[in-house]
Structure formats: C-alpha cells, structure tokens
Coordinates of C-alpha atoms in Angstrom, one line a residue:
M1 CA 18.5 -20.5 -15.0
N2 CA 19.4 -18.5 -18.0
S3 CA 23.2 -17.7 -18.1
S4 CA 24.2 -14.1 -17.3
L5 CA 27.5 -12.2 -17.5
P6 CA 30.8 -13.5 -16.4
G7 CA 31.4 -13.9 -12.4
A8 CA 27.8 -12.7 -11.6
R9 CA 24.8 -14.9 -10.1
P10 CA 23.4 -16.8 -13.1
A11 CA 20.0 -15.3 -14.3
A12 CA 16.9 -16.6 -13.1
H13 CA 12.9 -16.5 -14.3
I14 CA 11.4 -14.8 -11.0
A15 CA 7.3 -14.4 -11.6
M16 CA 5.5 -11.8 -9.5
V17 CA 2.1 -12.0 -8.6
S18 CA 0.0 -9.3 -7.9
V19 CA -3.8 -7.1 -7.5
A20 CA -5.6 -5.2 -9.1
A21 CA -5.0 -2.1 -6.9
H22 CA -2.6 0.6 -6.7
G23 CA -1.7 0.6 -3.4
H24 CA -0.6 -3.2 -3.8
V25 CA 1.2 -2.9 -7.6
N26 CA 2.7 0.4 -7.1
P27 CA 5.2 -0.2 -3.7
S28 CA 6.6 -3.4 -5.6
L29 CA 7.6 -1.5 -8.9
E30 CA 11.1 -0.3 -8.6
L31 CA 12.4 -3.5 -6.9
I32 CA 11.2 -5.5 -10.1
R33 CA 12.6 -3.0 -12.0
E34 CA 16.0 -3.3 -9.8
L35 CA 15.6 -7.3 -10.5
V36 CA 15.5 -6.3 -14.0
R37 CA 18.2 -4.2 -14.1
R38 CA 20.5 -6.8 -12.3
G39 CA 19.5 -9.3 -15.2
H40 CA 17.0 -11.8 -14.1
R41 CA 13.7 -12.2 -16.4
V42 CA 10.6 -11.2 -14.3
T43 CA 6.8 -12.1 -15.6
Y44 CA 4.5 -10.4 -13.5
A45 CA 1.1 -11.5 -13.3
I46 CA -1.8 -8.9 -13.3
A47 CA -4.8 -7.0 -14.7
E48 CA -4.7 -5.7 -18.0
S49 CA -5.2 -2.1 -16.6
F50 CA -1.7 -2.2 -14.8
A51 CA 0.2 -4.0 -18.0
D52 CA 1.8 -1.1 -18.9
T53 CA 2.7 0.1 -15.8
V54 CA 4.3 -3.3 -15.1
A55 CA 6.1 -3.1 -18.9
A56 CA 7.4 -0.1 -18.5
T57 CA 9.8 -1.7 -15.3
G58 CA 11.1 -4.2 -18.1
A59 CA 9.5 -7.1 -16.7
E60 CA 7.0 -9.3 -18.8
P61 CA 3.2 -9.1 -17.5
R62 CA 1.1 -12.0 -17.9
I63 CA -2.5 -10.8 -18.3
I64 CA -5.0 -12.2 -15.9
T65 CA -8.8 -11.7 -15.3
S66 CA -9.6 -10.0 -12.1
T67 CA -13.0 -9.8 -10.3
L68 CA -11.5 -7.1 -7.6
P69 CA -13.6 -3.7 -8.1
T70 CA -11.9 -1.2 -10.3
S71 CA -11.1 2.3 -9.4
E72 CA -14.4 3.5 -11.3
D73 CA -16.7 1.6 -8.5
P74 CA -15.0 2.4 -5.1
D75 CA -17.4 1.9 -3.2
A76 CA -17.8 -2.1 -4.0
W77 CA -14.4 -2.5 -1.8
G78 CA -17.2 -2.1 1.0
S79 CA -15.2 -0.5 4.2
E80 CA -14.3 -3.2 6.5
L81 CA -11.5 -5.8 6.6
I82 CA -13.9 -8.6 6.2
D83 CA -15.3 -6.9 2.8
H84 CA -11.7 -7.0 1.2
L85 CA -10.9 -10.3 2.4
R86 CA -13.9 -11.6 0.7
L87 CA -13.2 -9.8 -2.3
F88 CA -9.5 -10.8 -2.7
L89 CA -10.5 -14.5 -1.6
A90 CA -13.1 -14.7 -4.6
D91 CA -10.6 -13.4 -7.2
A92 CA -7.7 -15.6 -5.9
G93 CA -10.7 -18.2 -7.1
R94 CA -10.4 -17.0 -10.3
V95 CA -7.0 -16.5 -10.7
L96 CA -5.5 -19.7 -10.0
P97 CA -6.5 -21.7 -13.0
Q98 CA -4.9 -18.5 -14.8
L99 CA -1.6 -18.8 -13.5
L100 CA -1.7 -22.6 -14.1
T101 CA -2.4 -22.1 -17.3
A102 CA 0.3 -18.9 -17.5
Y103 CA 3.1 -20.9 -16.3
R104 CA 2.2 -24.7 -16.8
D105 CA 5.5 -24.4 -19.8
D106 CA 7.7 -21.6 -18.0
R107 CA 7.9 -22.2 -14.5
P108 CA 9.5 -19.7 -12.4
D109 CA 12.6 -20.1 -10.2
L110 CA 11.2 -18.5 -7.7
I111 CA 7.2 -16.2 -6.9
L112 CA 6.8 -12.8 -5.8
Y113 CA 3.5 -12.6 -4.4
D114 CA 1.7 -9.9 -2.9
P115 CA -0.3 -10.9 0.8
M116 CA -3.5 -10.8 -0.8
A117 CA -2.2 -12.6 -4.0
Y118 CA -3.4 -16.1 -2.1
A119 CA -3.7 -17.8 -5.4
A120 CA 0.2 -17.2 -5.8
R121 CA 0.7 -19.5 -2.3
A122 CA -1.2 -21.9 -3.5
L123 CA 0.9 -22.2 -7.4
A124 CA 3.9 -22.0 -5.0
D125 CA 2.8 -24.7 -2.8
R126 CA 1.3 -27.1 -5.6
W127 CA 4.8 -26.8 -7.5
K128 CA 7.2 -26.8 -4.9
I129 CA 8.6 -23.4 -6.1
P130 CA 10.1 -21.1 -2.9
A131 CA 8.2 -18.1 -2.9
I132 CA 8.6 -14.4 -0.9
Q133 CA 6.1 -12.3 0.4
L134 CA 5.9 -8.7 -0.6
S135 CA 4.2 -7.0 1.6
P136 CA 3.3 -3.4 0.9
H137 CA 1.3 -2.8 4.4
A138 CA 2.2 -3.9 7.6
V139 CA 2.4 -7.5 8.8
A140 CA 1.5 -9.9 11.1
W141 CA 2.6 -10.2 15.0
E142 CA 2.6 -12.8 17.3
G143 CA -0.8 -13.0 18.7
Y144 CA -1.9 -11.2 15.4
E145 CA -4.5 -14.1 14.4
D146 CA -6.2 -13.9 17.8
D147 CA -6.3 -10.1 17.8
M148 CA -8.0 -10.8 13.7
A149 CA -10.3 -13.8 14.6
A150 CA -12.0 -11.6 17.0
E151 CA -12.0 -8.7 14.5
L152 CA -13.5 -10.7 12.2
S153 CA -16.5 -11.8 14.9
G154 CA -17.8 -8.8 14.3
P155 CA -20.7 -7.2 16.5
P156 CA -22.8 -10.4 17.8
D157 CA -26.2 -8.6 16.7
H158 CA -25.3 -8.8 13.0
G159 CA -21.8 -9.4 11.9
A160 CA -20.7 -12.5 13.5
A161 CA -22.5 -15.3 11.4
A162 CA -21.0 -13.3 7.6
S163 CA -17.4 -12.9 9.3
G164 CA -17.6 -16.5 10.3
R165 CA -18.8 -17.8 6.8
G166 CA -15.7 -15.7 5.6
G167 CA -13.4 -16.9 7.4
R168 CA -14.3 -20.3 7.2
H169 CA -14.4 -20.3 2.9
A170 CA -11.0 -19.0 3.1
H171 CA -9.7 -21.7 5.5
A172 CA -11.4 -24.2 3.0
W173 CA -10.1 -22.5 -0.2
H174 CA -6.6 -23.0 0.9
A175 CA -6.8 -26.5 2.1
N176 CA -8.4 -27.5 -1.5
N177 CA -5.6 -25.9 -3.2
G178 CA -2.7 -27.1 -0.9
T179 CA -2.3 -24.5 1.5
A180 CA -2.6 -25.4 5.1
I181 CA -3.7 -23.3 7.6
G182 CA -4.1 -23.1 11.5
P183 CA -7.7 -22.4 13.5
G184 CA -8.6 -19.0 13.2
R185 CA -6.2 -18.1 10.3
I186 CA -7.5 -16.1 7.0
A187 CA -3.7 -17.4 5.6
R188 CA -0.7 -19.5 6.3
R189 CA 2.2 -17.1 7.5
P190 CA 4.9 -16.9 4.7
E191 CA 7.8 -18.6 5.2
R192 CA 9.7 -15.5 4.2
C193 CA 8.3 -12.3 3.7
I194 CA 10.1 -8.5 2.7
A195 CA 7.9 -5.8 4.4
L196 CA 8.2 -3.1 1.9
I197 CA 7.3 -0.2 4.6
S198 CA 9.6 1.5 7.4
K199 CA 9.4 -0.3 10.7
V200 CA 8.5 2.5 12.4
L201 CA 4.5 1.8 10.7
Q202 CA 4.5 -1.9 12.1
P203 CA 2.4 -1.9 14.7
H204 CA 3.4 -4.1 17.8
A205 CA 6.7 -4.4 15.7
D206 CA 8.7 -5.9 18.9
R207 CA 6.5 -8.8 18.5
V208 CA 7.2 -9.7 14.8
D209 CA 9.3 -12.3 14.0
N210 CA 12.7 -11.1 12.4
S211 CA 13.8 -14.0 11.2
V212 CA 11.0 -14.4 8.6
Y213 CA 10.4 -10.8 8.3
T214 CA 12.6 -8.2 7.2
F215 CA 11.7 -4.4 6.8
T216 CA 13.3 -2.8 4.2
G217 CA 11.5 0.2 3.8
P218 CA 9.8 1.8 0.6
C219 CA 11.4 1.2 -2.9
R220 CA 11.8 4.5 -4.0
A221 CA 11.8 5.8 -7.8
D222 CA 12.7 8.9 -9.3
R223 CA 9.5 10.8 -10.4
S224 CA 10.9 13.8 -12.0
H225 CA 8.9 12.4 -14.9
R226 CA 5.6 12.4 -13.6
G227 CA 5.9 15.7 -13.4
D228 CA 6.8 18.7 -11.0
W229 CA 4.8 21.9 -9.4
S230 CA 5.9 25.1 -8.0
R231 CA 5.3 26.3 -4.8
P232 CA 3.4 29.7 -5.7
A233 CA 4.6 32.9 -5.2
G234 CA 3.9 34.7 -1.7
A235 CA 2.7 31.1 -0.3
E236 CA 3.7 31.3 3.2
K237 CA 1.6 27.9 3.9
V238 CA 1.3 25.0 1.3
V239 CA -1.1 22.0 2.5
L240 CA -1.8 19.4 0.5
I241 CA -4.8 16.9 0.4
S242 CA -5.4 13.6 -1.0
L243 CA -7.4 10.8 0.2
G244 CA -5.2 8.2 -2.1
T245 CA -6.8 6.7 -5.7
V246 CA -9.4 4.6 -4.5
F247 CA -11.4 6.8 -1.6
T248 CA -12.2 9.3 -3.9
R249 CA -15.6 9.8 -4.0
A250 CA -16.3 12.3 -0.8
P251 CA -17.3 15.7 -1.8
D252 CA -18.4 16.6 1.2
F253 CA -14.9 16.2 3.1
Y254 CA -13.6 18.3 -0.3
R255 CA -16.2 21.2 0.9
A256 CA -15.1 21.2 4.5
C257 CA -11.2 21.0 3.5
A258 CA -11.8 24.2 1.0
A259 CA -14.8 25.5 3.9
A260 CA -11.1 25.4 6.5
F261 CA -8.6 27.0 4.9
G262 CA -10.2 29.0 2.2
D263 CA -10.2 32.4 3.8
L264 CA -6.5 31.9 5.7
P265 CA -4.1 34.7 4.5
G266 CA -0.8 33.1 3.1
W267 CA -2.1 29.8 2.5
H268 CA -1.9 28.0 -0.4
V269 CA -4.3 24.4 -0.7
V270 CA -3.4 21.7 -3.5
L271 CA -6.8 19.9 -3.4
Q272 CA -6.5 16.5 -4.8
I273 CA -10.5 14.9 -5.5
G274 CA -9.1 12.1 -7.9
S275 CA -11.6 11.2 -10.6
G276 CA -14.1 10.1 -8.5
T277 CA -15.6 13.5 -7.9
D278 CA -17.0 16.1 -10.1
P279 CA -15.2 19.4 -9.4
T280 CA -18.5 21.2 -10.1
E281 CA -19.9 19.5 -6.9
L282 CA -17.7 21.5 -5.1
G283 CA -19.4 24.6 -5.5
E284 CA -17.4 27.8 -5.5
V285 CA -14.0 27.4 -4.3
P286 CA -11.8 30.0 -3.2
A287 CA -9.0 31.5 -4.9
N288 CA -6.3 30.0 -2.9
I289 CA -7.3 26.1 -3.3
E290 CA -5.7 24.5 -6.2
V291 CA -8.3 21.3 -7.4
R292 CA -6.6 18.6 -9.6
T293 CA -7.8 15.3 -10.2
W294 CA -4.1 14.5 -10.0
V295 CA -1.2 15.4 -8.6
P296 CA 2.6 14.8 -8.6
Q297 CA 2.3 13.8 -4.8
L298 CA 5.6 13.8 -4.1
A299 CA 7.0 17.0 -5.9
I300 CA 4.4 18.6 -3.8
L301 CA 5.3 17.2 -0.3
E302 CA 8.9 18.1 -0.8
Q303 CA 7.5 22.2 -0.6
A304 CA 4.5 21.6 1.9
D305 CA 4.0 22.4 5.4
A306 CA 1.3 19.9 6.0
F307 CA -0.4 17.0 4.7
I308 CA -4.1 15.9 4.9
T309 CA -3.9 12.0 3.9
H310 CA -6.0 8.8 4.0
A311 CA -3.4 7.6 5.9
G312 CA -2.4 4.9 3.4
A313 CA 1.1 3.0 3.7
S314 CA 2.9 4.9 0.9
S315 CA 0.9 8.3 1.7
A316 CA 2.6 8.5 4.8
Q317 CA 5.6 6.8 4.3
E318 CA 6.0 9.6 1.3
G319 CA 4.5 12.2 4.4
L320 CA 7.3 10.9 7.2
A321 CA 10.2 11.0 4.3
C322 CA 9.9 14.4 3.2
G323 CA 9.1 15.6 6.8
V324 CA 5.9 17.1 6.7
P325 CA 3.4 16.5 9.6
M326 CA 0.1 15.0 8.8
V327 CA -3.9 14.7 10.1
A328 CA -4.7 11.1 9.3
V329 CA -8.4 11.0 8.4
P330 CA -8.3 7.5 7.2
Q331 CA -11.1 5.5 4.7
A332 CA -10.6 2.2 5.5
V333 CA -9.1 -0.9 6.2
D334 CA -5.2 -0.6 7.5
Q335 CA -5.4 3.2 7.0
F336 CA -6.6 3.2 10.9
A337 CA -3.5 1.5 11.9
N338 CA -1.4 3.7 10.2
A339 CA -3.4 6.6 11.6
E340 CA -2.5 5.6 14.9
M341 CA 1.1 4.7 14.4
L342 CA 1.4 8.3 13.0
A343 CA 0.1 10.2 15.8
A344 CA 1.8 7.4 18.2
L345 CA 4.8 8.8 16.8
G346 CA 4.3 12.4 17.0
V347 CA 4.4 13.9 13.6
A348 CA 0.3 13.8 13.2
R349 CA -3.6 14.6 14.0
Y350 CA -6.0 11.5 13.7
L351 CA -9.1 12.8 12.4
P352 CA -11.8 9.8 12.0
K353 CA -13.9 10.8 8.8
D354 CA -17.5 11.7 10.4
R355 CA -15.6 14.2 12.4
A356 CA -13.7 16.6 9.6
T357 CA -15.8 19.1 9.8
P358 CA -14.1 22.7 8.7
R359 CA -13.2 23.7 12.5
N360 CA -11.4 20.3 13.2
L361 CA -9.5 19.9 10.0
R362 CA -8.2 23.8 10.7
D363 CA -7.7 23.0 14.3
A364 CA -6.1 20.1 13.7
V365 CA -3.5 21.7 11.2
L366 CA -2.8 24.6 13.2
S367 CA -2.0 22.5 16.4
L368 CA 0.7 20.8 15.0
L369 CA 2.4 23.3 13.1
D370 CA 2.2 26.0 16.4
D371 CA 3.6 22.0 18.3
P372 CA 7.3 22.8 19.6
D373 CA 8.0 19.0 19.6
V374 CA 6.1 18.0 16.2
P375 CA 9.3 19.1 13.9
L376 CA 11.7 17.2 16.1
H377 CA 10.1 14.5 15.8
V378 CA 9.7 14.5 12.0
S379 CA 13.4 15.4 11.9
R380 CA 14.2 12.0 13.8
L381 CA 11.6 10.1 11.4
R382 CA 12.5 11.9 8.3
Q383 CA 16.5 10.4 8.7
H384 CA 15.2 6.9 10.0
L385 CA 13.6 6.2 6.7
A386 CA 16.5 7.8 4.9
H387 CA 19.1 4.9 6.3
E388 CA 16.8 2.1 5.6
G389 CA 17.8 -0.5 3.0
G390 CA 14.6 0.4 0.3
T391 CA 15.1 -1.3 -3.2
R392 CA 19.1 -2.6 -2.3
Q393 CA 18.4 -4.6 0.3
A394 CA 15.0 -5.3 -0.9
A395 CA 17.2 -7.3 -4.3
D396 CA 19.8 -8.4 -2.1
I397 CA 17.4 -10.5 -0.3
I398 CA 15.4 -12.3 -3.3
Q399 CA 18.9 -13.1 -5.0
A400 CA 20.1 -14.8 -2.0
A401 CA 16.6 -17.1 -2.2
L402 CA 17.4 -17.9 -5.4
P403 CA 17.8 -21.7 -6.2
S404 CA 21.4 -23.0 -6.8
P405 CA 21.8 -23.2 -10.1
L406 CA 22.4 -27.0 -11.4

C-alpha cells in the first residue's frame, strides 16, 4: 500500500473489473470516483469503448479486449438468461489471460468485480486477493440455485440439452480456474457483496443472507453536466418513454406509443429511441411527441408524470427516486423480475411487450394516474430511497475490507 495523508488510512491499489455493458459499468462509476477522492489508486479493467467514461472518474483504465456484443448489435445478446450467461462465460475465457498479464507486476490490494466478470473472481482466488462483488442488480437468495437450475433446464422439447451444456461448461471453466462451485450453480456465491440497488427491488429479500449482501442503494451522481430539459409551456402531463441503451431496436413499439398518446390534449411525450431505430421508421409523428436518440433521463423524470420503461435496474430506481409512476415493458433478463417487483409495490403496471398495443399503453398510463393509491406508494418509496446509504456507505464497506498495512 502507498502512503496517504497523516492520520488517514494508507492508500491502497483497488482494481475494478466489469463487463462492457452500460448497465454494468454505469452503476459503479460514482463509487469509483469516491474511492479515488479518498486517495486510493483505482485501476479499472474494461473494454476500450468505456475507457473515457472510466477515466473521467479519476481511475486508470486497464484496457481488455471483450467478446461481448456492442450496442450496434443488440440482437446478438439474445433474449433468454442462458443466452446472456453463455456470452459472459465466453468473455471470461478471453479476459482472464489479459488480467493475468495486466496485473502480474501490479497486484491490487483488493478486487471489486461485477457479478458477470467471472474472470475477476478466478483471478482473486488464484492470487489469494480479497474481493468484493458489486452487483448492479438483484442478488441470490436462499434457494436461488434450485430456482436457477429449474429456469436453465428450459422446455423439455428444445431447451434442456442446450441449457444443460451451458451449465456444465460454466462449472468446468470455474473449476479449471480455481473457482470451485457447487452442483447446479453457475458461479460460486460471493464471500462479500455490495448490492448497488434498493432492497425494495430485491426478490425474496427476506431470504437474502445479510452477512454477505449489503444493499446500499444506487450510487447517485450529479448529472447536471449531461444536459437539462424544460417542461414545455402548456404541458399538463409529461410522459417519458425509454427502453434503455441496449434493446432500442423497437420501431413497432415506438409507433404504438405515438398512436397511444399522439391525440391526447395537453400531453407531451418524450420518446427516446436510441441508436437502434431510424426516426424515419416511425412515419409521421404527432406534434406533441418529442423524438430523441438520447435524453438526460433524470432531468426529465424530475418533471415527468409517468414513465414507460423497460424496467432495467437503473431506470427503475430513477423512477422510484423521482416519484414517477411507471408502466414496465420488460425486454430481457432481470427486467421481468424488476417489472413484477414494481407492480407488486403498487407504483407500476406490468405490460408484456407483445401486449404493448396503443390501447393497452394508454389504458395502463391512465389507470396509474387515476389510481388514488399510487401517489401514496410512490411517496413512501421515494422517501425510502432518499435515506439509503449510497456511495458513502459502499465506499466505507470497501475501505473496511482492505488488508491491514504491514
């Protein structure tokens, strides 16, 4: 460890390893910035496409080559959990040798890692370095492995064989790289995990081991530098519609949204279509609909009356933190569970994407805004999120886990 200011804990070398996807990198950034602010040297192993984003926190990017799909090819991710696990597993096989080379002569004092950064856990086990998982989504609960094994088995007519192969390959890779896992487990549970989500979004929260998992809530950052947004004069209701950053190739959905809200007097709609859809595919768009490839989401949510979202963890929490009722139209993986949780909390309507017709979209939003119980639930959850520990709590946990200086 390096020396630090008198009276302060000696600075450490902390290595963060994530995967090249916005939903995995972005939740960690403010925490990394705080660790740097506290005087630690932080290196961040990530694909080059995220290097500038990481460098802006003060951390040093360690560039690794990733095999994960890019935002230009979202369909390559697939839509099932097993599809994603295979991609992350294949990526880990490519990344581990790069980590061994990058850190051989600069071993960190502690490793932080995304749950899908399997190679980081293998590296920590091999070199006997303490490690803390940073989870940007829900974590395992007691009985999770049995639930996961049942899900991965797939329908017996076409999915069982493929899913079984995926599980066995994961077991073999971890065994060969020093990470022992039990029967039916895709990966060994972490010894310590900071869940960067609100506990209200955690399925079976009462069955989570609190000695391993700590829910700090999201590590929020000042986003004023990312732009502002002003509610148009005369807008009685504002609706934000966004499917996040990956699954944005959805022209049919966007056209349905335009048809749902285009003729509502006094309504203004902000429709984020991302880079995956050409605006010309939407046809003629009503004047009250603002079509953007990117928006300052938080700035809009602070002024919005409703949010139609894919229910990714970050978007769901921003909706809760801003007190905005949501219509959840999940697209893949954990978004389905998030949508179910939001609906159960009384702040959202769950609308499957194959049922996202103009009529259903409009009915879902109108029913939310007409429900007298929704504001009560929204207010309660907003207050809960406001009192979570966030960045400071997460950084304190990490500092407490650092090895004592010799």
